[in-house]
mmCIF file of C-alpha atoms in Angstrom:
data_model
loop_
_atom_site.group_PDB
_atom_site.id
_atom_site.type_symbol
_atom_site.label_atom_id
_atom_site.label_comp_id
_atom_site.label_asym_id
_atom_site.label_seq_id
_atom_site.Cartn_x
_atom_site.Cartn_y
_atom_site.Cartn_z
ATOM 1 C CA UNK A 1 -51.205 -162.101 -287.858
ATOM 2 C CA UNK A 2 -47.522 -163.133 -288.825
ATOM 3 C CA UNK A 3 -44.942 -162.764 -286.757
ATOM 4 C CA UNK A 4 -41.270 -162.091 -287.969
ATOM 5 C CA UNK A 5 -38.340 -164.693 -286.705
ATOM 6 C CA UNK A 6 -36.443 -163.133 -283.958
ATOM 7 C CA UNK A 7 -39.534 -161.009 -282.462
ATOM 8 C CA UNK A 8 -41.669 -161.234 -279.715
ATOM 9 C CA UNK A 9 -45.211 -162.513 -280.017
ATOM 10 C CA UNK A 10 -47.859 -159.591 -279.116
ATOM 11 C CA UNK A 11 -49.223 -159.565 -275.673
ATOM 12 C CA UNK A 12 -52.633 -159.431 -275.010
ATOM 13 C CA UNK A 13 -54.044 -158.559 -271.623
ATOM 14 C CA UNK A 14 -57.208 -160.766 -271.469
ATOM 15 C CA UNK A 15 -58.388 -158.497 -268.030
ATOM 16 C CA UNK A 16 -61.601 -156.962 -268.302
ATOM 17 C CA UNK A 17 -61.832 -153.212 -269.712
ATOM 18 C CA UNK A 18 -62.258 -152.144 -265.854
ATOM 19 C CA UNK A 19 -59.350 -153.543 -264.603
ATOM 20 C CA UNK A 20 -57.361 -152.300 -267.004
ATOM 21 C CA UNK A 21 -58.624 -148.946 -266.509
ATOM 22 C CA UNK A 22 -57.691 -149.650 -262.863
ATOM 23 C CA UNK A 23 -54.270 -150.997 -263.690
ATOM 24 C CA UNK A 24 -53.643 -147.531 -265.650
ATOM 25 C CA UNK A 25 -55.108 -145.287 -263.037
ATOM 26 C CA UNK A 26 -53.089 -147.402 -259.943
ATOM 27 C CA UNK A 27 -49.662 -146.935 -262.000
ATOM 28 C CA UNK A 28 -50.379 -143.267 -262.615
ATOM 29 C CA UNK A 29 -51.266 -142.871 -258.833
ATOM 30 C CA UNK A 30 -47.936 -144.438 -258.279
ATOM 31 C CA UNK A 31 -46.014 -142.320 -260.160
ATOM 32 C CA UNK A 32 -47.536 -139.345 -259.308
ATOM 33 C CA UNK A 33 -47.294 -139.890 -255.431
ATOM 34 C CA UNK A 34 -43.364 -141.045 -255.711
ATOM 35 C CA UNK A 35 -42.676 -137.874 -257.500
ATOM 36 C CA UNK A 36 -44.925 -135.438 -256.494
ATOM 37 C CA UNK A 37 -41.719 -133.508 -254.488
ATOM 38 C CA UNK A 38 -40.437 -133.069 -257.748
ATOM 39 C CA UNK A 39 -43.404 -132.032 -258.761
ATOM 40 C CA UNK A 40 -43.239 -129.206 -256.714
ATOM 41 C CA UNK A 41 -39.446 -128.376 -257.008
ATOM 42 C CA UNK A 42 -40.243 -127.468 -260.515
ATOM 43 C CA UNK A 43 -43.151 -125.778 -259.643
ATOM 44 C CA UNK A 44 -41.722 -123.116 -257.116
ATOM 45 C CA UNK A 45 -38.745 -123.364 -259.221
ATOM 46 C CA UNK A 46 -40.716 -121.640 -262.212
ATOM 47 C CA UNK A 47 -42.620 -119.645 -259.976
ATOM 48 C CA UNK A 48 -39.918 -117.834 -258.247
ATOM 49 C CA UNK A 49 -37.695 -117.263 -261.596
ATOM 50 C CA UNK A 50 -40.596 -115.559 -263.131
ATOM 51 C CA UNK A 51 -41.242 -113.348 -260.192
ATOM 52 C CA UNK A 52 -37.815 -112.623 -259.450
ATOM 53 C CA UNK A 53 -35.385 -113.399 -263.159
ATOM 54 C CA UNK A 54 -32.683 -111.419 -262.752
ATOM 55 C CA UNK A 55 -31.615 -112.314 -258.949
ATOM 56 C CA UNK A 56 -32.676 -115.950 -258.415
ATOM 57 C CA UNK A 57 -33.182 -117.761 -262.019
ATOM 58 C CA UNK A 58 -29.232 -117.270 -262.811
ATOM 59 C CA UNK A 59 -26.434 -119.439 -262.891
ATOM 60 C CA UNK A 60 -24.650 -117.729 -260.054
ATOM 61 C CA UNK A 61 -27.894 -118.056 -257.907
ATOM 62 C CA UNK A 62 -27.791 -121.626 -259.102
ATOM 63 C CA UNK A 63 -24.181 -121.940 -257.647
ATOM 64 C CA UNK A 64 -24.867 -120.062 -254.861
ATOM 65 C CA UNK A 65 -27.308 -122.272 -253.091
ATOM 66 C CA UNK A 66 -25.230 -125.162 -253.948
ATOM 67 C CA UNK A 67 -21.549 -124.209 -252.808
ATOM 68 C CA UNK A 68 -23.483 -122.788 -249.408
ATOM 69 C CA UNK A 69 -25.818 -126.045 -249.191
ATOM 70 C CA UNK A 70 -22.997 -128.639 -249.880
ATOM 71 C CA UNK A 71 -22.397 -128.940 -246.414
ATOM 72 C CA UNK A 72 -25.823 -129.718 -245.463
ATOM 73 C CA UNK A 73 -26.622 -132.055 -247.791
ATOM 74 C CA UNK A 74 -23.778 -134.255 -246.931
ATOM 75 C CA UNK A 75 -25.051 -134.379 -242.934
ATOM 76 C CA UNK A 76 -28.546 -135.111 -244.100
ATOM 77 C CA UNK A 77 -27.422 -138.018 -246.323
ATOM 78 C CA UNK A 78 -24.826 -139.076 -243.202
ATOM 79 C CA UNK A 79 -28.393 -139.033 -240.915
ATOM 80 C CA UNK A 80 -30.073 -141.566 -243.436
ATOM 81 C CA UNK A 81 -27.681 -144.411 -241.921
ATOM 82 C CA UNK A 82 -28.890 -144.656 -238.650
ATOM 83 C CA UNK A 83 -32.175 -143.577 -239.679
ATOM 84 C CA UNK A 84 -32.231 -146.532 -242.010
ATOM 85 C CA UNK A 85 -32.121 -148.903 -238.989
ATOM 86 C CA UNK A 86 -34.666 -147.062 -237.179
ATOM 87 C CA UNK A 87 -32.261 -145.185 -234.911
ATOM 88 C CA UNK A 88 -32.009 -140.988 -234.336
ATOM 89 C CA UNK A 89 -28.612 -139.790 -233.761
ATOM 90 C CA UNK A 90 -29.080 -135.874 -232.362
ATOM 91 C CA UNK A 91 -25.618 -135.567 -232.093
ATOM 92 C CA UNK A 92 -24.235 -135.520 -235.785
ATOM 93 C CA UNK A 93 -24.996 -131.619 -235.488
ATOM 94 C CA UNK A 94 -22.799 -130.815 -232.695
ATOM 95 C CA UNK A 95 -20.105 -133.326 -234.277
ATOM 96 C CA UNK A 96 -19.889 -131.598 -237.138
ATOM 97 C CA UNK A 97 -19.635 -128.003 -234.593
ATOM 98 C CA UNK A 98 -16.726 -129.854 -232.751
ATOM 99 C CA UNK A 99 -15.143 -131.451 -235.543
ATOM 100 C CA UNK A 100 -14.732 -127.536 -236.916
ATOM 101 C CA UNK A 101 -13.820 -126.424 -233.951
ATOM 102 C CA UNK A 102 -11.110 -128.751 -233.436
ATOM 103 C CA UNK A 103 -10.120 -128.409 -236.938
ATOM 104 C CA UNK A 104 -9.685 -124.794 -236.138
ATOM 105 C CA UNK A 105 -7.290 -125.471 -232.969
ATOM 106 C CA UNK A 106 -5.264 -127.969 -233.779
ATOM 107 C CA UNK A 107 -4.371 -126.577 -237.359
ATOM 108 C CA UNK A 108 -4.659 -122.558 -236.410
ATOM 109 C CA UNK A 109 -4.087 -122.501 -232.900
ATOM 110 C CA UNK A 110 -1.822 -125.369 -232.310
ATOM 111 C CA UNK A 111 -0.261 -125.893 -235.618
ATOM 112 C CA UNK A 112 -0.616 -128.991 -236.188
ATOM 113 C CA UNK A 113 -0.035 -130.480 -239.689
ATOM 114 C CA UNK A 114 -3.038 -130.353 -241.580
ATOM 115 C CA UNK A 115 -2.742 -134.366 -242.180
ATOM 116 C CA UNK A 116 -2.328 -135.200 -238.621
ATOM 117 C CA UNK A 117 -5.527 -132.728 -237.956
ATOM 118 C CA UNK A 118 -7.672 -134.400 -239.860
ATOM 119 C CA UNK A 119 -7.067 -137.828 -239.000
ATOM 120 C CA UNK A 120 -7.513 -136.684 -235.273
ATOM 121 C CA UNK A 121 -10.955 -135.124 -236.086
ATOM 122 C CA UNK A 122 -12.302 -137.757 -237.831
ATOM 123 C CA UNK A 123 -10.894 -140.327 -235.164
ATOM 124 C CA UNK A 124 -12.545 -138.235 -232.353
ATOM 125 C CA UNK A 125 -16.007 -138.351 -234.775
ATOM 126 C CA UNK A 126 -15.609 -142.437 -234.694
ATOM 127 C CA UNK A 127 -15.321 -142.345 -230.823
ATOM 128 C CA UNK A 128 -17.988 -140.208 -230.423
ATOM 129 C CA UNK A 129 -19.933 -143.056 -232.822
ATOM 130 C CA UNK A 130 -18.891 -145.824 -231.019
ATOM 131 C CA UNK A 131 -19.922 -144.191 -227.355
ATOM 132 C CA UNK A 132 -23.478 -143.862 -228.891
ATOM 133 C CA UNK A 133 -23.329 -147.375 -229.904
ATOM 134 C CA UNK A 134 -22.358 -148.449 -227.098
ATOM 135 C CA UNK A 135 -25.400 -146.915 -224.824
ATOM 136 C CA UNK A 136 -28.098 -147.627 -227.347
ATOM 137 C CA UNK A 137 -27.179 -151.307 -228.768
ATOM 138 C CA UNK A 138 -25.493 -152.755 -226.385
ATOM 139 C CA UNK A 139 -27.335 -151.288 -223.164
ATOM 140 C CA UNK A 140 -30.230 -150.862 -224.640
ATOM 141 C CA UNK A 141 -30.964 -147.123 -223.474
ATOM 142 C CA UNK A 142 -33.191 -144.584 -226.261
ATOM 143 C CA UNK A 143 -31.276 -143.566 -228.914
ATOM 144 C CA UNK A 144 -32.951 -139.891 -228.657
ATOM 145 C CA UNK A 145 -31.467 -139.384 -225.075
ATOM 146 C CA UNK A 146 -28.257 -140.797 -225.761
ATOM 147 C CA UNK A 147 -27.613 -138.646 -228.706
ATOM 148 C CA UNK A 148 -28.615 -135.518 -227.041
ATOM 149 C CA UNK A 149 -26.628 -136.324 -224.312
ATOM 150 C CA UNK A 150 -23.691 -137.022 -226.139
ATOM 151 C CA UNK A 151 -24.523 -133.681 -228.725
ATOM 152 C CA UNK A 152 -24.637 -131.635 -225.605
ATOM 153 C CA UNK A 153 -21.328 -132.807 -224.342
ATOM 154 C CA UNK A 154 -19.971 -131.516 -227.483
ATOM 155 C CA UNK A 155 -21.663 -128.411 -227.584
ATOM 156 C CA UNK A 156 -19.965 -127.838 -224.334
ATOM 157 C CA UNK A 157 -16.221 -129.505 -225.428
ATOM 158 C CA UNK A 158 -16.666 -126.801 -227.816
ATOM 159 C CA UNK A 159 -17.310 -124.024 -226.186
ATOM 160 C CA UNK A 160 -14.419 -125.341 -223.815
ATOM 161 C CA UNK A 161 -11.761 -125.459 -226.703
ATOM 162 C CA UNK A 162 -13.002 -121.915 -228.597
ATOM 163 C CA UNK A 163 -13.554 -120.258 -225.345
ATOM 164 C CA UNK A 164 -16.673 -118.850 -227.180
ATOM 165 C CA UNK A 165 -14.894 -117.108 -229.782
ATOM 166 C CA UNK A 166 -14.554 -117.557 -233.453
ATOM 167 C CA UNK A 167 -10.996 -119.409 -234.186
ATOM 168 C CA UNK A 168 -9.310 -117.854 -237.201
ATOM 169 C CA UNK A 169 -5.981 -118.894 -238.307
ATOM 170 C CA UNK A 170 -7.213 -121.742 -240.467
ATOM 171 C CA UNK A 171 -3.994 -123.022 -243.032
ATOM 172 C CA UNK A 172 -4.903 -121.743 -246.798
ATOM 173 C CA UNK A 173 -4.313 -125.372 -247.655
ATOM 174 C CA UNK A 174 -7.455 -126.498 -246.454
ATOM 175 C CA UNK A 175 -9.136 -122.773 -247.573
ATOM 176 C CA UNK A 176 -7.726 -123.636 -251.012
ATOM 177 C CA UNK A 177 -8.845 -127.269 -251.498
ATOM 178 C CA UNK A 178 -12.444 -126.535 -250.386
ATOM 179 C CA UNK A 179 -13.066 -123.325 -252.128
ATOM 180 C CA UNK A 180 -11.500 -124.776 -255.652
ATOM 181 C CA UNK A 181 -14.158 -124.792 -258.130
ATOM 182 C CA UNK A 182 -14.782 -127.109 -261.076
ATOM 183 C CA UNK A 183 -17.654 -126.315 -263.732
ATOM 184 C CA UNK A 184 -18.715 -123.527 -261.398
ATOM 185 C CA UNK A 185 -19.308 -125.829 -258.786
ATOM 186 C CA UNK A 186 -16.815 -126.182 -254.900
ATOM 187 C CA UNK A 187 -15.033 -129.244 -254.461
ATOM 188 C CA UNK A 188 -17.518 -129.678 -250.829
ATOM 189 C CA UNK A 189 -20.657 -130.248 -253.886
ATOM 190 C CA UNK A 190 -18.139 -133.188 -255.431
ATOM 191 C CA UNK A 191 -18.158 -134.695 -252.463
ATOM 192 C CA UNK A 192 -21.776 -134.696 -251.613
ATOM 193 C CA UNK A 193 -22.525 -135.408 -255.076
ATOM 194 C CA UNK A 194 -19.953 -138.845 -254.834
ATOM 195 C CA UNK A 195 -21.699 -139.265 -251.232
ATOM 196 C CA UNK A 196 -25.201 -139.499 -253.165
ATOM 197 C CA UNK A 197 -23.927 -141.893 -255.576
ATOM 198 C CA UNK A 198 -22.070 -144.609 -252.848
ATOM 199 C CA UNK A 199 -25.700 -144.152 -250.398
ATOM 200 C CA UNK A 200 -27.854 -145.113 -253.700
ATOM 201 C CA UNK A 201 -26.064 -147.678 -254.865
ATOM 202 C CA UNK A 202 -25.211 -149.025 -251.240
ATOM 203 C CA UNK A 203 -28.887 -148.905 -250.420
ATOM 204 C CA UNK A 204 -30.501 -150.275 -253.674
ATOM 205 C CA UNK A 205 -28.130 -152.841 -254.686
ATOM 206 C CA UNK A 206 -25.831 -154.034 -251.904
ATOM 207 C CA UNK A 207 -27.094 -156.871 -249.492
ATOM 208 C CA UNK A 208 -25.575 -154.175 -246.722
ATOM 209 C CA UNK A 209 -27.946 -151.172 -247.958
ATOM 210 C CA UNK A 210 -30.867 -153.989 -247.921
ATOM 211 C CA UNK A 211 -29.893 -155.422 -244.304
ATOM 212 C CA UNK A 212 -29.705 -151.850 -243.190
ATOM 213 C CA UNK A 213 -33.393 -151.202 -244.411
ATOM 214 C CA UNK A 214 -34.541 -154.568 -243.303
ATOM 215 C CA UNK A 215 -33.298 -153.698 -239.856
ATOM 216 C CA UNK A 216 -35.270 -150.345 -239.596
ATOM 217 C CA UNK A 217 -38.993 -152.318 -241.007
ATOM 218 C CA UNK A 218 -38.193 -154.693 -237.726
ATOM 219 C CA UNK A 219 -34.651 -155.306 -235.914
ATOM 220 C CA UNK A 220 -35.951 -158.793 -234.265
ATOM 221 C CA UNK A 221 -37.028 -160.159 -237.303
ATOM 222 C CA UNK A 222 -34.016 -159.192 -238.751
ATOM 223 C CA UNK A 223 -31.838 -160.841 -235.745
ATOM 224 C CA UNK A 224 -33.801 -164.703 -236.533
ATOM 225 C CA UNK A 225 -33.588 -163.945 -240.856
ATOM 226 C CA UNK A 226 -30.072 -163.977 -239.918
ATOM 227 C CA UNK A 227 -28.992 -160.205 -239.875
ATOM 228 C CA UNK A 228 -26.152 -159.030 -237.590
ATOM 229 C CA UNK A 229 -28.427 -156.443 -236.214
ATOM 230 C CA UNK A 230 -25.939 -155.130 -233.567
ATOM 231 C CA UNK A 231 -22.892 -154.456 -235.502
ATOM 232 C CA UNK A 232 -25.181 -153.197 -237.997
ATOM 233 C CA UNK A 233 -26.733 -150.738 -236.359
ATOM 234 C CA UNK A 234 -23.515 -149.832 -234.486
ATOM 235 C CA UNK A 235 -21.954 -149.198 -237.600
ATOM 236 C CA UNK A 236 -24.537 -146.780 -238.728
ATOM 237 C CA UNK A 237 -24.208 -144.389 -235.871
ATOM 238 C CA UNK A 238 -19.883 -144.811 -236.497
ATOM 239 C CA UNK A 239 -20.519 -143.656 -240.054
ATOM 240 C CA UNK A 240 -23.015 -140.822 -239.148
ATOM 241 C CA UNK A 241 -20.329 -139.615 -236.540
ATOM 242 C CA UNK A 242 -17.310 -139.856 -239.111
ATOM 243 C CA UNK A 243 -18.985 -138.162 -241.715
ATOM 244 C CA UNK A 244 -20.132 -135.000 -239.339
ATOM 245 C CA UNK A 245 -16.769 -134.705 -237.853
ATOM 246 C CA UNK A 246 -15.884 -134.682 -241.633
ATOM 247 C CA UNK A 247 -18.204 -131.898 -242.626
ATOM 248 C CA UNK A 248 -17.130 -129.718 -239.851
ATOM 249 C CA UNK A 249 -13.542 -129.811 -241.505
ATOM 250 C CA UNK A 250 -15.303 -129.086 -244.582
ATOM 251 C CA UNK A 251 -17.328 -125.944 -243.303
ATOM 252 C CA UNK A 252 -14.538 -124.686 -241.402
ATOM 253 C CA UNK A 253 -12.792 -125.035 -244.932
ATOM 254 C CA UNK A 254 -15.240 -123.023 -246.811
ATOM 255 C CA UNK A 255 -15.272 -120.150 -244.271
ATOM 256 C CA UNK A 256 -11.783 -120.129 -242.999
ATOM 257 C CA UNK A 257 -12.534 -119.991 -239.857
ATOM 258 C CA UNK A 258 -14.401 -122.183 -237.038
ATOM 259 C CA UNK A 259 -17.529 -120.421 -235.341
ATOM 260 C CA UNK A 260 -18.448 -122.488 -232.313
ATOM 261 C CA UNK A 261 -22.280 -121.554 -232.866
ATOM 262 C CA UNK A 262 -22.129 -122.815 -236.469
ATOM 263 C CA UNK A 263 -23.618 -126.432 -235.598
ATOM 264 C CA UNK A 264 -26.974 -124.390 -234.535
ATOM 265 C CA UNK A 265 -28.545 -124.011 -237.919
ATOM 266 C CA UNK A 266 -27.863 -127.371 -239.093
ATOM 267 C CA UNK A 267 -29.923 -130.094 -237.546
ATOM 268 C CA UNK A 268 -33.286 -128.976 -238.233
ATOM 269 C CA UNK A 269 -32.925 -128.684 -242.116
ATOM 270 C CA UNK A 270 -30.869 -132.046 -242.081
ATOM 271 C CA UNK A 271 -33.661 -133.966 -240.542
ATOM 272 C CA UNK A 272 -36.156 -132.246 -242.635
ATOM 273 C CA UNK A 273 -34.654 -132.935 -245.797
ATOM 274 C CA UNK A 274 -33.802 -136.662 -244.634
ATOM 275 C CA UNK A 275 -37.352 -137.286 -243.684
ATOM 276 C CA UNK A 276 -38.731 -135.120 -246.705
ATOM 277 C CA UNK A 277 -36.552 -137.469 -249.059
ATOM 278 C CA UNK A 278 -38.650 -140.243 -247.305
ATOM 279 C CA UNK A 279 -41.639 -139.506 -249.711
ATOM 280 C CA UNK A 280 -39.708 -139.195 -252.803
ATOM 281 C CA UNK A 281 -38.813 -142.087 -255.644
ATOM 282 C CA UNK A 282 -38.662 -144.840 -252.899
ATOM 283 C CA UNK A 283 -41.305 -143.843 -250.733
ATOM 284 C CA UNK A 284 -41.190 -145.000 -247.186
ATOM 285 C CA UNK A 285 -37.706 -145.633 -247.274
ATOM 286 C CA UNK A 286 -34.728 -143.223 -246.484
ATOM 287 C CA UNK A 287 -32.592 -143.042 -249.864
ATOM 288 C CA UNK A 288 -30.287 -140.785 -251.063
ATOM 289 C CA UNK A 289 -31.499 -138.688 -254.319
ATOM 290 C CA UNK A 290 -34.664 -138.420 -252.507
ATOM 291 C CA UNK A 291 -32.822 -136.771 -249.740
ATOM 292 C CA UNK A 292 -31.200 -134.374 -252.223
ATOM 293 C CA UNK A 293 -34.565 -133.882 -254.070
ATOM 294 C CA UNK A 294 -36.109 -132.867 -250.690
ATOM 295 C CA UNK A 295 -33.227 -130.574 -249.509
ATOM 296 C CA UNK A 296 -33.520 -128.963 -253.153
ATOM 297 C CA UNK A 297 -37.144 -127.784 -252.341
ATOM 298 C CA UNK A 298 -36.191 -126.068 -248.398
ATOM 299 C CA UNK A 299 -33.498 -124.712 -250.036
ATOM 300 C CA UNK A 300 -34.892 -123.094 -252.969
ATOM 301 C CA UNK A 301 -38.181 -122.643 -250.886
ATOM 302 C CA UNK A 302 -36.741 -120.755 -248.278
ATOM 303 C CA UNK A 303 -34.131 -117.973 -251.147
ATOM 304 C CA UNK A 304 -36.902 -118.050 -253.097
ATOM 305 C CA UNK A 305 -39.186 -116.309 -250.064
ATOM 306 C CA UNK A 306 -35.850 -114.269 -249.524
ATOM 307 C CA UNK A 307 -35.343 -112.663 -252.292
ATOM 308 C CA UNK A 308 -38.916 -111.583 -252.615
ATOM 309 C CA UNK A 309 -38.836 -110.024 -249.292
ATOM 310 C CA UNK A 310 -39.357 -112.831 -246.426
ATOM 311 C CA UNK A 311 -38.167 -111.986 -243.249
ATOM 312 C CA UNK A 312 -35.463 -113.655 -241.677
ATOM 313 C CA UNK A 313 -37.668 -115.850 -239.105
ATOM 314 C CA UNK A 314 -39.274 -117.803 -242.435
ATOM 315 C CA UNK A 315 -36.425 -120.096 -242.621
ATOM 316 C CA UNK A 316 -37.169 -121.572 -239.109
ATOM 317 C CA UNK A 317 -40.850 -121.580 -239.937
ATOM 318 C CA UNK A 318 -40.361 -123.219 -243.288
ATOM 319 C CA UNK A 319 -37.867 -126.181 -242.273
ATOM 320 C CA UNK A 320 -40.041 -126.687 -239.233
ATOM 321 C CA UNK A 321 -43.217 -127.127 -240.832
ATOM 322 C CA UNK A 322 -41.739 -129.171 -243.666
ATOM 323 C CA UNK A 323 -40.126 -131.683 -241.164
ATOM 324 C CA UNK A 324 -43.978 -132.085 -239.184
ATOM 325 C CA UNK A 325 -45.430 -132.351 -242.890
ATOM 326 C CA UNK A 326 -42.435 -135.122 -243.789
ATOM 327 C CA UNK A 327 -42.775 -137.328 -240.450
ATOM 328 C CA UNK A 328 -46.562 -137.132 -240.675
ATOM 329 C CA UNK A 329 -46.131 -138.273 -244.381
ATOM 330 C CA UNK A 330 -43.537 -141.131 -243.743
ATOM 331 C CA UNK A 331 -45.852 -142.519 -240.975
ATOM 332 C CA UNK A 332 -48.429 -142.750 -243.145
ATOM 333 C CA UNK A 333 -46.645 -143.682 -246.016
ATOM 334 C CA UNK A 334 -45.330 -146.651 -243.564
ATOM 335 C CA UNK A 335 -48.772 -147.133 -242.299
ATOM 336 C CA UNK A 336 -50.182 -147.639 -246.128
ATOM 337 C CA UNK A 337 -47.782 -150.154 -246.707
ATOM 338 C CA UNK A 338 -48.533 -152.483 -243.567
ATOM 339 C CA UNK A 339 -51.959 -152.866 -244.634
#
């Protein structure tokens, strides 16, 4: 056989038939278990459309779910950063309850300047950080107690600054910059959407995004490669605080107003779709279109079972199951690969 200037010689794989066949079936395997989330997205995506086409297979359904979900998927993508290095952070939750709640009183109640209310929010959100930093890297103490110490002390700072009541008041400056829409879509989805983007490249093709994962596989062997394990991990629980605070602004936005039980509903779905996210495209490893591939499915899981008739207590049920299925599946994803 002749082969043409400028082309590549033909390959042959001298492997036996078997292992070929092997080869094949191992790659399919592969491909099936990274994307078998997606998988199912479709699936239940197909399935509730034909059972219910004129309420939830529409554009406005569509647009629905993601104005009201924009919110959530930013906190869940804000959670993979300390979950990257192996830490929880229980708090981002009530910092994003505060952070509206603050956002509420300083620019309703106290009339602040919108500016100067944000920066103050957001500052607060990188204290709060920093204090949970402080306790788990430097002292050493469990990063689950710390951060539901620290979430309960602003669960109760909130509750302290609302007085338990709704705060209304909100400037239509802020109402009108979240609630702006472009191609259908609320400027809050933008921003998760540009959130995705910075997380995937940061953690596929950044040294920082690989340091970050290296650090969660085994923080001492990370400190002797070389890895500034510390400020590392530090700085994950900063960002996860900033961003929270952030998406409280950014609810209370949405709403126009700041309910101090708001942070309630949030935590359990954000961890779910975090860990969920675990077991799609880059399996055993937090990343960020997996996270929005696995918040896709509880979302459309749980209107789906809405609109054709689910009580109200399936949402709890739903998110809760699905974040015991996703742990259990990202241990033994993690597991798999240390043998």
């Amino acid at each position: 056989m002749s082969v043409t200037a400028g082309s590549s010689p033909p390959v042959h794989d001298d492997a036996p038939p078997v292992e070929r066949v092997r080869r094949t079936q191992s790659r399919g395997s592969e491909l099936l278990y990274r994307y078998t989330v997606v998988i199912v997205l479709v699936a239940m995506t197909a399935a509730f459309s034909l059972l219910r086409p004129s309420t939830f297979f529409t554009v406005g359904n569509f647009t629905t779910i993601a104005n009201s979900q924009a919110v959530l998927l930013i906190l869940a993508l804000a959670l993979t950063l300390p979950l990257a290095v192996g830490e929880f952070d229980l708090s981002v939750a009530s910092g994003l309850g505060f952070g509206g709640i603050l956002t509420g009183y300083l620019s309703g109640t106290a009339h602040w300047p919108l500016p100067a209310t944000i920066a103050v929010v957001l500052l607060i959100g990188a204290v709060v950080g920093l204090v949970n930093g402080l306790f788990v890297v430097h002292v050493g103490v469990n990063a689950f107690i710390i951060t539901l110490g620290t979430g309960t002390v602003l669960t109760g700072l909130t509750l302290l600054v609302s007085g338990g009541q709704i705060l209304s008041g909100i400037p239509s400056a802020l109402g009108t910059a979240m609630t702006t829409t472009v191609a259908g879509l609320a400027v809050p989805v933008w921003i998760a959407l540009a959130l995705t983007v910075l997380l995937w490249y940061l953690y596929e093709y950044t040294p920082l995004g690989r340091y970050l994962t290296f650090i969660g596989l085994g923080p001492e062997v990370a400190r002797l490669a070389g890895v500034a394990v510390k400020p590392l991990r530090w700085g994950a629980f900063v960002a996860a605080s900033v961003i929270a605070s952030g998406c409280g602004i950014l609810a209370v936005g949405l709403l126009g107003s700041a309910d101090p039980s708001a942070s309630g509903s949030y935590l359990l779905p954000a961890y779910a779709g975090a860990f969920l996210g675990t077991t799609v495209i880059k399996p055993g490893r937090f990343n960020a279109w997996g996270t929005v591939v696995a918040l896709a499915l509880l979302v459309v899981g749980v209107t789906g079972l809405q609109l054709l008739g689910a009580a109200s207590w399936v949402e709890q049920v739903f998110n809760g199951a699905a974040l015991v299925l996703a742990v259990t599946f990202a241990r033994l994803v993690s597991r798999a690969d240390r043998v």
